[in-house]
Amino acid sequence: MGNSPVYFISYKTDDKNDGIVRDIFRDLPPGEKHWLDKHAKDVSTKGMRMGIEEADAFLMVLSPKYFESEYCCMEVHRALTLGKPIMPIYNKSEYRSRDALKWIPEELARLKDMVLLPVSSDDFEHMKLELKKIQNTKPQKFKGEVPEKIGKYRFDDRSRKIITVEA
């Protein structure tokens, strides 16, 4: 690793964040092996898990349907299981911070104690300043037990299976 952390970027596609995610990835320090599905060689579940394992920090780009996604929930669970520092982010062009806090499921309520960073796509120069803030903010460790279930999914790390527990 160079001087900056390697990030894994987790987000729900088609939930008003694709542009922001692309901009975050583009403006991260070059030369590092940041993980974003659109640029990853292996986008399978195994590839995602490896990307999280190789990352120094986990960027969680929250949106209304983030915790409805099997893959997002699996990624969060894996990052928590590995003790990865987490940085929750939300798109302030589309949502308010109080909205973003409501999306976090009860089993991850401790995430609400973390710094929730806003990012906006309305003004490119302002967004560049916000992205610098992301790079200069130290991701935080999750304080609490890693839940077996996130949203409607339960995880079996031994078998690496995801089990839907609610319809």
mmCIF file with all atom_site columns, N, CA, C and O in Angstrom, residues 15 27 38 148:
data_model
loop_
_atom_site.group_PDB
_atom_site.id
_atom_site.type_symbol
_atom_site.label_atom_id
_atom_site.label_alt_id
_atom_site.label_comp_id
_atom_site.label_asym_id
_atom_site.label_entity_id
_atom_site.label_seq_id
_atom_site.pdbx_PDB_ins_code
_atom_site.Cartn_x
_atom_site.Cartn_y
_atom_site.Cartn_z
_atom_site.occupancy
_atom_site.B_iso_or_equiv
_atom_site.pdbx_formal_charge
_atom_site.auth_seq_id
_atom_site.auth_comp_id
_atom_site.auth_asym_id
_atom_site.auth_atom_id
_atom_site.pdbx_PDB_model_num
ATOM 1  N N  . ASP A 1 15  ? -29.823 3.534   -7.581  1.00 0.00 ? 15  ASP A N  1
ATOM 2  C CA . ASP A 1 15  ? -30.515 4.125   -6.439  1.00 0.00 ? 15  ASP A CA 1
ATOM 3  C C  . ASP A 1 15  ? -30.042 5.566   -6.250  1.00 0.00 ? 15  ASP A C  1
ATOM 4  O O  . ASP A 1 15  ? -29.798 6.011   -5.131  1.00 0.00 ? 15  ASP A O  1
ATOM 5  N N  . ASP A 1 27  ? -11.791 10.184  -8.096  1.00 0.00 ? 27  ASP A N  1
ATOM 6  C CA . ASP A 1 27  ? -10.973 11.142  -7.357  1.00 0.00 ? 27  ASP A CA 1
ATOM 7  C C  . ASP A 1 27  ? -10.181 10.547  -6.197  1.00 0.00 ? 27  ASP A C  1
ATOM 8  O O  . ASP A 1 27  ? -9.481  11.268  -5.492  1.00 0.00 ? 27  ASP A O  1
ATOM 9  N N  . LYS A 1 38  ? -17.665 -1.651  -11.085 1.00 0.00 ? 38  LYS A N  1
ATOM 10 C CA . LYS A 1 38  ? -17.533 -1.291  -12.499 1.00 0.00 ? 38  LYS A CA 1
ATOM 11 C C  . LYS A 1 38  ? -16.085 -1.352  -13.005 1.00 0.00 ? 38  LYS A C  1
ATOM 12 O O  . LYS A 1 38  ? -15.853 -1.328  -14.199 1.00 0.00 ? 38  LYS A O  1
ATOM 13 N N  . GLU A 1 148 ? -25.491 -11.361 13.160  1.00 0.00 ? 148 GLU A N  1
ATOM 14 C CA . GLU A 1 148 ? -25.603 -12.515 12.255  1.00 0.00 ? 148 GLU A CA 1
ATOM 15 C C  . GLU A 1 148 ? -26.518 -12.181 11.090  1.00 0.00 ? 148 GLU A C  1
ATOM 16 O O  . GLU A 1 148 ? -26.409 -12.756 10.015  1.00 0.00 ? 148 GLU A O  1
#
